[in-house]
Coordinates of C-alpha atoms in Angstrom, one line a residue:
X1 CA -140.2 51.9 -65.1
X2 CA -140.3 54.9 -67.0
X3 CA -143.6 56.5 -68.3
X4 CA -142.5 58.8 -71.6
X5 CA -144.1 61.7 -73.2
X6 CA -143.1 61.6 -77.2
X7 CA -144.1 64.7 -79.0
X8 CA -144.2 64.2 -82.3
X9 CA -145.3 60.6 -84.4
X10 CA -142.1 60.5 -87.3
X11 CA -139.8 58.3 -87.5
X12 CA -137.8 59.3 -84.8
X13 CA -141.1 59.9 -82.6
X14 CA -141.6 56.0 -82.9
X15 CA -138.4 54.5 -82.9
X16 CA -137.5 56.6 -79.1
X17 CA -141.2 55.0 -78.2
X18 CA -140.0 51.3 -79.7
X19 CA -136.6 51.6 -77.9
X20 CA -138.0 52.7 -75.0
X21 CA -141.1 49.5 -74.6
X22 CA -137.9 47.1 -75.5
X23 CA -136.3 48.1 -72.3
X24 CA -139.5 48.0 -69.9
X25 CA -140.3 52.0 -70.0
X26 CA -144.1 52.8 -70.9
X27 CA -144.6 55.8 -73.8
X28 CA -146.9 57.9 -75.1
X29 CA -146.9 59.1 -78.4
X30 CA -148.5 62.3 -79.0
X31 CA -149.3 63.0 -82.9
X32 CA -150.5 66.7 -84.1
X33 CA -152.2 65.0 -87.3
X34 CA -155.1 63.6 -86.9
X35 CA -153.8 59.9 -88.1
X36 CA -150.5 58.6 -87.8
X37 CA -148.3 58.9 -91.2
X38 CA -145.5 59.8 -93.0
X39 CA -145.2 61.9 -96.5
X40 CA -142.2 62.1 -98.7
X41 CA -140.7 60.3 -100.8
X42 CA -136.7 58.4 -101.0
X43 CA -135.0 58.5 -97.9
X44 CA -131.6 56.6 -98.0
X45 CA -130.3 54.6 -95.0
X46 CA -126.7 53.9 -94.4
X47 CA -125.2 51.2 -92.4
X48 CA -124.9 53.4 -89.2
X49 CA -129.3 54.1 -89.8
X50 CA -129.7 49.9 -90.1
X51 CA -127.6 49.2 -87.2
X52 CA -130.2 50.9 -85.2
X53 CA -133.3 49.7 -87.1
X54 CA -131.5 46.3 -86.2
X55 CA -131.0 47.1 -82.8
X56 CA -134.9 48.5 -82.3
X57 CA -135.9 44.6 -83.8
X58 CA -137.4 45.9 -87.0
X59 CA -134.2 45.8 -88.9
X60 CA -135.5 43.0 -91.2
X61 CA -138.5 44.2 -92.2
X62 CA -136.7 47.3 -93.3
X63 CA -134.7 45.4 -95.2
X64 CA -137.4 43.7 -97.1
X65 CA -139.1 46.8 -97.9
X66 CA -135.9 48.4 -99.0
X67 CA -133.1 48.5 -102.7
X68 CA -129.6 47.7 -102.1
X69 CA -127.9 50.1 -103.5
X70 CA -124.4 49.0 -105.5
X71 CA -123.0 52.7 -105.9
X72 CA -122.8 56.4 -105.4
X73 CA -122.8 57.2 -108.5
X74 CA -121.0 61.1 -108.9
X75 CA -121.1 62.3 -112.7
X76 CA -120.2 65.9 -113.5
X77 CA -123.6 67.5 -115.1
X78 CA -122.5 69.8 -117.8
X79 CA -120.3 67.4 -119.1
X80 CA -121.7 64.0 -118.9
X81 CA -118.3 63.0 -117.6
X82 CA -118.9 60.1 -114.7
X83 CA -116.1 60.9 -112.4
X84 CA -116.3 58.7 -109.5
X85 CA -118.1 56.1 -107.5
X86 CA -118.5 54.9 -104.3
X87 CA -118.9 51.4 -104.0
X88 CA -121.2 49.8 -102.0
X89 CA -121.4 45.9 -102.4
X90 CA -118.6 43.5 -100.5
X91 CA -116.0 45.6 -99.4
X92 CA -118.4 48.6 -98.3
X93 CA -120.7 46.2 -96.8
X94 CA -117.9 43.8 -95.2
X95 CA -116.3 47.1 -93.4
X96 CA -119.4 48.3 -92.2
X97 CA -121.4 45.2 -91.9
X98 CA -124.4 46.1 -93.7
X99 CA -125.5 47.3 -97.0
X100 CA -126.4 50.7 -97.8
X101 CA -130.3 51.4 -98.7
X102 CA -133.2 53.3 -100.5
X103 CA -136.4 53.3 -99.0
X104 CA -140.0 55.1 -99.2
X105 CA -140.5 57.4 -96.1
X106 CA -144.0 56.7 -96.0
X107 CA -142.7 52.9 -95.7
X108 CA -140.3 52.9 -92.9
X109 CA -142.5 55.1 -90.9
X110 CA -145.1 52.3 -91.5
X111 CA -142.8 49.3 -90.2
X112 CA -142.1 51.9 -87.3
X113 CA -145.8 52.2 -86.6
X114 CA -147.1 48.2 -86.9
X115 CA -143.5 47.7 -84.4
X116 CA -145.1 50.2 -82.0
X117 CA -149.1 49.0 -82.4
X118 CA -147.6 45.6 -81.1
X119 CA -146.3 46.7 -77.6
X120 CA -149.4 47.5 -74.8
X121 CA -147.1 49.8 -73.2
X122 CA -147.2 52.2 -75.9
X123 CA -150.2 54.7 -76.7
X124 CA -150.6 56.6 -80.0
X125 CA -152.4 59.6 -80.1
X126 CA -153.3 61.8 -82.7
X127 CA -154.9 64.9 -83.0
X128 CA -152.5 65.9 -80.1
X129 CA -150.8 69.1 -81.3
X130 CA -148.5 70.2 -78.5
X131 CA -147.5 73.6 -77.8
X132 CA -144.8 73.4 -74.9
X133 CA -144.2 71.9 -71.5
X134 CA -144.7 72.3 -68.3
X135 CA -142.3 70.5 -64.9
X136 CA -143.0 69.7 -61.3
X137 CA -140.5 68.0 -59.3
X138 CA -141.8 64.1 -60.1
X139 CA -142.8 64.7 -63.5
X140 CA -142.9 66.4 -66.9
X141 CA -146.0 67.2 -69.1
X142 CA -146.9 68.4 -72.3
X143 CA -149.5 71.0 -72.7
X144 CA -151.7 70.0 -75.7
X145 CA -153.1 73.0 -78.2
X146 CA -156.9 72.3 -76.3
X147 CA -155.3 73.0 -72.9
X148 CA -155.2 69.4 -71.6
X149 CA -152.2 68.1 -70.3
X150 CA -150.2 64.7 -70.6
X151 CA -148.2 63.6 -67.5
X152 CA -145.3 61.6 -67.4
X153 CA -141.8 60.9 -65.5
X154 CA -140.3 62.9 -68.6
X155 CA -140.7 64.5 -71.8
X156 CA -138.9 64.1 -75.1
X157 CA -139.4 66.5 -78.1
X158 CA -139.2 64.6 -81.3
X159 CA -141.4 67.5 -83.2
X160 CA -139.3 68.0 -86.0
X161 CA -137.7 71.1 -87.2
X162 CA -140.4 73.7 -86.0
X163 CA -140.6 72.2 -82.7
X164 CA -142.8 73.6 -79.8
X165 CA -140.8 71.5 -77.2
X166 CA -137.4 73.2 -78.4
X167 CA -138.9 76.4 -79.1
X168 CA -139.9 76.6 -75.2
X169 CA -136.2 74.8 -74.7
X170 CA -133.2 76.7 -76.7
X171 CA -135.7 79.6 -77.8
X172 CA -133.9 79.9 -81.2
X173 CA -136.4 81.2 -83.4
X174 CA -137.6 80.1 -86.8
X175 CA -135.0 77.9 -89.1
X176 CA -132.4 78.9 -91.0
X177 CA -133.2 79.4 -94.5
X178 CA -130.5 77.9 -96.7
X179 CA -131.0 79.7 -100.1
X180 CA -131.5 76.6 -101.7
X181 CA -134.8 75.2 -103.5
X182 CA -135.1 71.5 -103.8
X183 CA -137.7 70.2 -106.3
X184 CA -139.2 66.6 -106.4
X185 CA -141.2 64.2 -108.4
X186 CA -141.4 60.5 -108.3
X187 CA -142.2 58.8 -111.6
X188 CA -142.9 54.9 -112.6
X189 CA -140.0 53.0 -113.2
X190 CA -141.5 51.7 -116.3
X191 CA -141.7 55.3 -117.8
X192 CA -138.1 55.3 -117.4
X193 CA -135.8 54.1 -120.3
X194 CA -133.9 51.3 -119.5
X195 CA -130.6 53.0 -120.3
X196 CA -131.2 55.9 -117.9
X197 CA -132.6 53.4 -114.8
X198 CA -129.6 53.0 -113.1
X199 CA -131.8 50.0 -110.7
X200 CA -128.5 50.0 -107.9
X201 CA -127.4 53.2 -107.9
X202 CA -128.1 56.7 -106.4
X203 CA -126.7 59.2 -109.1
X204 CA -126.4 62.8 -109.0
X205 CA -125.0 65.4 -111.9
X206 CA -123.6 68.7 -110.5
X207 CA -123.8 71.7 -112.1
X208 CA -122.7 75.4 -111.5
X209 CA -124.9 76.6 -108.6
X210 CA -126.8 73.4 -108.9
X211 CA -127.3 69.2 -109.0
X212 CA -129.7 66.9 -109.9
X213 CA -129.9 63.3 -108.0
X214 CA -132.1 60.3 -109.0
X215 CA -132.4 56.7 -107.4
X216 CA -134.9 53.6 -107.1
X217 CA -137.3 53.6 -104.3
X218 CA -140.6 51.3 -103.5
X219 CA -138.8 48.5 -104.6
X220 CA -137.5 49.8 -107.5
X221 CA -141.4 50.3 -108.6
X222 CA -140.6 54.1 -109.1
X223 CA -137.3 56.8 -109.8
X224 CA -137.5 59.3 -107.1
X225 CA -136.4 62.4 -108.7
X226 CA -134.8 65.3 -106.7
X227 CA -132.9 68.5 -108.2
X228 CA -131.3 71.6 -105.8
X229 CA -130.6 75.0 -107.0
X230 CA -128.7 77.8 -105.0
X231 CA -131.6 80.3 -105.5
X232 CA -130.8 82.6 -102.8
X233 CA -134.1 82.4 -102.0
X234 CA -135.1 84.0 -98.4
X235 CA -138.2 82.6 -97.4
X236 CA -139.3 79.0 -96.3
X237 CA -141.9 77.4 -98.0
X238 CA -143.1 73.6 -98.6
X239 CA -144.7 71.4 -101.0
X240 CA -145.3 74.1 -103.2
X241 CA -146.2 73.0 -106.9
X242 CA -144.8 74.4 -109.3
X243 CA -144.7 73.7 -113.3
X244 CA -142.5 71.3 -115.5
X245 CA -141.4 74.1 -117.5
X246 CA -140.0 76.5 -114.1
X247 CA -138.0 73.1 -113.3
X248 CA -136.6 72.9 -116.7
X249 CA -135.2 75.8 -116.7
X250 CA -133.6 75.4 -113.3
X251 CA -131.7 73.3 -114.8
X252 CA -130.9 74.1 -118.0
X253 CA -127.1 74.4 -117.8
X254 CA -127.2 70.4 -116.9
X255 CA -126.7 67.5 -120.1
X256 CA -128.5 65.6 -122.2
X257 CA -129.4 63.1 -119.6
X258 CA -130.4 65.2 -116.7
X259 CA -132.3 66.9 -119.0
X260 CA -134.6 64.0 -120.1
X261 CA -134.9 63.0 -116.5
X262 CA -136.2 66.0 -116.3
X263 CA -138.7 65.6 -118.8
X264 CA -140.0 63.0 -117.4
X265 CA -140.9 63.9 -113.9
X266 CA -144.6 64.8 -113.5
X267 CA -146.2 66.6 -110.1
X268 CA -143.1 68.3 -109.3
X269 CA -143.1 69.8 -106.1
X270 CA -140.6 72.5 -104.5
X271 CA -139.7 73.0 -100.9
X272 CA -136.6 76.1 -99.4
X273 CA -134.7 74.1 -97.5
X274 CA -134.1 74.9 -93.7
X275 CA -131.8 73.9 -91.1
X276 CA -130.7 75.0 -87.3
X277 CA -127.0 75.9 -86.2
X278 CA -125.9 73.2 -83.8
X279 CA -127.1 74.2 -80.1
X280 CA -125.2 72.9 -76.7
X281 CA -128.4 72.9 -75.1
X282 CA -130.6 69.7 -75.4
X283 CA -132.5 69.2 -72.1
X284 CA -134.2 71.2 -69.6
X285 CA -134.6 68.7 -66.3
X286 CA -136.7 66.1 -67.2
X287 CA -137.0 67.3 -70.8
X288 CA -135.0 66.6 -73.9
X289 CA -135.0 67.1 -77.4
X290 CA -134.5 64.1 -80.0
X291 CA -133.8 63.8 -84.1
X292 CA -134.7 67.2 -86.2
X293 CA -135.7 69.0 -83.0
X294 CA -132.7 68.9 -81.5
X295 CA -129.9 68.5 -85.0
X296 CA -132.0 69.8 -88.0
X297 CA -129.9 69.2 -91.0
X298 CA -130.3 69.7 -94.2
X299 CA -130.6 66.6 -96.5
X300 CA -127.2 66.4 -98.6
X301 CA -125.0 64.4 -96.2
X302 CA -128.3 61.5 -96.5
X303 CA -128.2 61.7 -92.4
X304 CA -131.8 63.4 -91.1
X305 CA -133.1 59.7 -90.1
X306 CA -130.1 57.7 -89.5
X307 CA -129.5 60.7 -87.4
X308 CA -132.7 60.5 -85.3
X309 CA -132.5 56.1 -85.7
X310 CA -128.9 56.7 -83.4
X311 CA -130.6 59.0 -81.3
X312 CA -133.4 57.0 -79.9
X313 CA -131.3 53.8 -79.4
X314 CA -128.8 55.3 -77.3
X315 CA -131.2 57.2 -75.4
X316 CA -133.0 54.0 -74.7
X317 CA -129.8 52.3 -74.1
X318 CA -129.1 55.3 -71.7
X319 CA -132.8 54.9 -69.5
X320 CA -132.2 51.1 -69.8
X321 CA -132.4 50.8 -66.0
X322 CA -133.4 53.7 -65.2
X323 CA -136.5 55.4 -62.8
X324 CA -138.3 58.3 -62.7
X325 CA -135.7 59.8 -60.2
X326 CA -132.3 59.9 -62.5
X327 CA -134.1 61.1 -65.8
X328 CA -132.8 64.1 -65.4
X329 CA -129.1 63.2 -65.2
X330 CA -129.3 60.1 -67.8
X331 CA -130.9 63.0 -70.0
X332 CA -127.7 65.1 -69.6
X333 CA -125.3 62.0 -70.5
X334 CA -127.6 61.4 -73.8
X335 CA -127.1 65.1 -74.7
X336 CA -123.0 65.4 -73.9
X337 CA -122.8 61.7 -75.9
X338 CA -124.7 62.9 -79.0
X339 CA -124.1 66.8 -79.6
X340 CA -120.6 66.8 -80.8
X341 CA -121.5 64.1 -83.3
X342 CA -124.1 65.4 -84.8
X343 CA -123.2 68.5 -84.8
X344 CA -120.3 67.9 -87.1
X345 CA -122.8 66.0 -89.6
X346 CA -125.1 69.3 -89.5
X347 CA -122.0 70.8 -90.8
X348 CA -120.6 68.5 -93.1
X349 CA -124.1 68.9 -94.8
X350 CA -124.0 72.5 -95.2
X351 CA -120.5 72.4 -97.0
X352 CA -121.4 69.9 -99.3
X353 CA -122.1 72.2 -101.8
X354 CA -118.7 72.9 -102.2
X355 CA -118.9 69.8 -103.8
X356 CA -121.9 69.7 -105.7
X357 CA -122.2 73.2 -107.1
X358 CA -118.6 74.7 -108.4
X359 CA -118.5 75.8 -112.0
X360 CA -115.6 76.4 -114.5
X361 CA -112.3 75.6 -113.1
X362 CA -112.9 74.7 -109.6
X363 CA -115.5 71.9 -110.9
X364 CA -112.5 70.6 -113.2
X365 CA -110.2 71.0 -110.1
X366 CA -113.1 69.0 -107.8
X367 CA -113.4 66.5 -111.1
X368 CA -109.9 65.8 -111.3
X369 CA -109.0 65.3 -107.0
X370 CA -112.0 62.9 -107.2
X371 CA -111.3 60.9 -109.6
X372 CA -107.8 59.6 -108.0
X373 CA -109.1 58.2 -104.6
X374 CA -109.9 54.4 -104.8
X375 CA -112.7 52.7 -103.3
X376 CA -111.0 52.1 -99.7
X377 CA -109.8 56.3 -100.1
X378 CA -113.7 56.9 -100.3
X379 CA -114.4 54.6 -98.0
X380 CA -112.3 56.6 -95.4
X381 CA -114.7 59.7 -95.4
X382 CA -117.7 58.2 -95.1
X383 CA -116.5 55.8 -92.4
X384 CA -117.4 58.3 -89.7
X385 CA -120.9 58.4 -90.7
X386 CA -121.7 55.0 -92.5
X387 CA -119.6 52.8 -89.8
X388 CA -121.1 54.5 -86.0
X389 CA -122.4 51.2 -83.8
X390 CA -121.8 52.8 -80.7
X391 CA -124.0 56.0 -80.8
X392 CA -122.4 57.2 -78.0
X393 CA -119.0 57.6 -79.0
X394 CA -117.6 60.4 -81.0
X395 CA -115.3 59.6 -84.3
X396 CA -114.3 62.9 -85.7
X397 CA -114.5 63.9 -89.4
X398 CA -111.4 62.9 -91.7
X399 CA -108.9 65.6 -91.9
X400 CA -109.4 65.8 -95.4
X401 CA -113.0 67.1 -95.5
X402 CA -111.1 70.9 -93.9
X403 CA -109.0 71.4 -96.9
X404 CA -111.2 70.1 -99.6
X405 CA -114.2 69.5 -101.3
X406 CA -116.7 67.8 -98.7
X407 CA -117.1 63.7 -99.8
X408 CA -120.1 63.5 -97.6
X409 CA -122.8 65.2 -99.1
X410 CA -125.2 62.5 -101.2
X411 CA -129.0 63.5 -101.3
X412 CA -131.9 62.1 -99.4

């Protein structure tokens, strides 16, 4: 038996603690806030992010909780013109043997949570802000911010982008900024008018330098509401309110539509969003890095927690049988399984706004290419993401996505 150190209480936090009590091992979970939660709003899960809820036992009360969507809904902004869908209903969900879904963060962390409450062998602790690590020859430990220390056999660093753990590990500085803003609102569905509801289907209108993405979330209760710009903006920042009337203009060059969708969001928030190069380097003896601490990516190719989801499955799957004495080296086999793949989904994220944010010609150009693939033709390029069930094998990217516009990037 394995006894775990967890930094970090997110999704991927709990899931690495939930895989790790299915297989025997004993966790701790240690939590800088002072209670246990998630904030946020939509997050979508494809196929590949319920295959591992499924395989962590929680899978159906994920389901439950969650809207099925029917399409990918890609309409160009300044135009109104709907160029393409994905389809997600029988042939999507026949070739990838699950549906593709909308949820509330703060509602899959919570099926997360009650999954891990239920298990004796794990411990959740909050108020435990963690500032690094320490490593004798038997054991890891995490040093806590009021100088106490938390033994274990080993030590894994699922504390998100700004990680202590990895900023002891790779010593990579602070995030990248992208120059991009994202701004967000959730509104009651019953606000919405029934012609711009779209109840099964994530849609997004692209602009020049810009997009605009809307879908169903709490059980369709409530549109979440989340628009990008390419700002060029240098500094990080998060959760910053800011007013209707800044968001408007933002995006001003997009329809009639977009624009009343808009109009309607209330509370909007605005957050620079951030991401890491990919790093070779995951583990450090009997330490390793998990989910946004070690693949920070930024939200476009819908992969952050699916991501972290594949992560702590295999790396259970990985200590299955495993002892305080081989950590190390099973750590090193979860690192070489998982690097190259998420690695080129870091990537693919980043050049999605070759598709999203073209203007003029090359958004005609983008329009027109799109528009002549069939459902199986899209199909093919997400099939690397959506269709992963063993998260330790690496199916490469499409040839396609090097020559043209990335299919890969829908918004979380």
């Amino acid at each position: 038996m394995i006894e775990a150190v967890i930094t970090g209480g997110g999704i991927g936090g709990l899931a690495t603690a939930l895989g790790l009590a299915r297989r025997g091992h004993r966790a701790v979970v240690l939590e800088r806030a002072p209670e246990f939660a998630e904030i946020g709003a939509g997050i979508q899960l494809a196929p590949n992010g319920i295959h591992a809820l499924d395989r962590l036992g929680v899978g159906a009360e994920a389901r439950s909780l969650a809207v099925r969507m029917d399409e990918l809904r890609f309409m160009d902004g300044v135009t109104g013109e709907h160029v393409t869908s994905v389809p997600l209903t029988e042939e999507y969900r026949r070739r990838f043997r699950n549906p593709y879904v909308v949820v509330h963060r703060a509602e899959l962390h919570a099926v997360l949570l009650d999954a891990c409450r239920a298990w004796d062998t794990i411990e959740l602790r909050g108020g435990s802000a963690v500032t690094g690590y320490e490593q004798t020859p038997t054991g890891a430990r995490a040093v806590l911010e009021n100088g106490e220390r938390v033994h274990g056999d080993a030590l894994i660093g699922a504390d998100g982008i700004n990680s202590n753990v990895r900023a002891q590990l790779v010593g990579d500085g602070e995030p990248r900024v992208s120059g991009i803003t994202v701004y967000r609102a959730v509104i009651p569905m019953d606000q919405v008018p029934p012609e711009l509801r779209r109840d099964t289907s994530v849609v997004w209108w692209t602009g020049p330098g810009c997009h605009f993405v809307h879908y169903p979330i709490a059980g369709g209760k409530y549109l979440n509401l989340a628009g990008s710009k390419d700002d060029g903006g240098t500094r990080a920042f998060a959760g910053v309110p800011v007013e209707k009337a800044h968001v408007r203009r933002q995006f001003a060059t997009l329809g009639q539509d977009a624009q009343r969708l808009v109009e309607l969001g209330d509370g909007w928030r605005s957050w620079m969003l951030v991401d890491r190069d990919p790093v070779d380097t995951w583990t450090d003896g009997r330490v390793a890095l998990l989910g946004d601490a070690a693949h920070p990516m930024l939200h476009y190719a819908a992969q952050g927690a699916c991501q972290a989801l594949e992560d702590a499955v295999h790396l259970g799957d990985l200590l299955e049988d495993g002892s305080g004495d081989d950590v190390s080296q099973r750590f090193e086999k979860y690192a070489a399984d998982r690097r190259e793949r998420t690695a080129a989904i870091q990537l693919a994220a980043r050049e999605s706004t070759r598709l999203w944010h073209p203007a003029g010609g090359a958004a005609l150009a983008r329009n027109a290419l799109l528009s002549k693939l069939t459902p199986g033709q899209l199909h093919d390029q997400v099939a690397w993401m959506h269709g992963a069930r063993d998260f330790g094998a690496t199916t490469p990217a499409p040839a396609y996505l090097s020559t043209h516009p990335n299919q890969n990037g829908v918004q979380e």
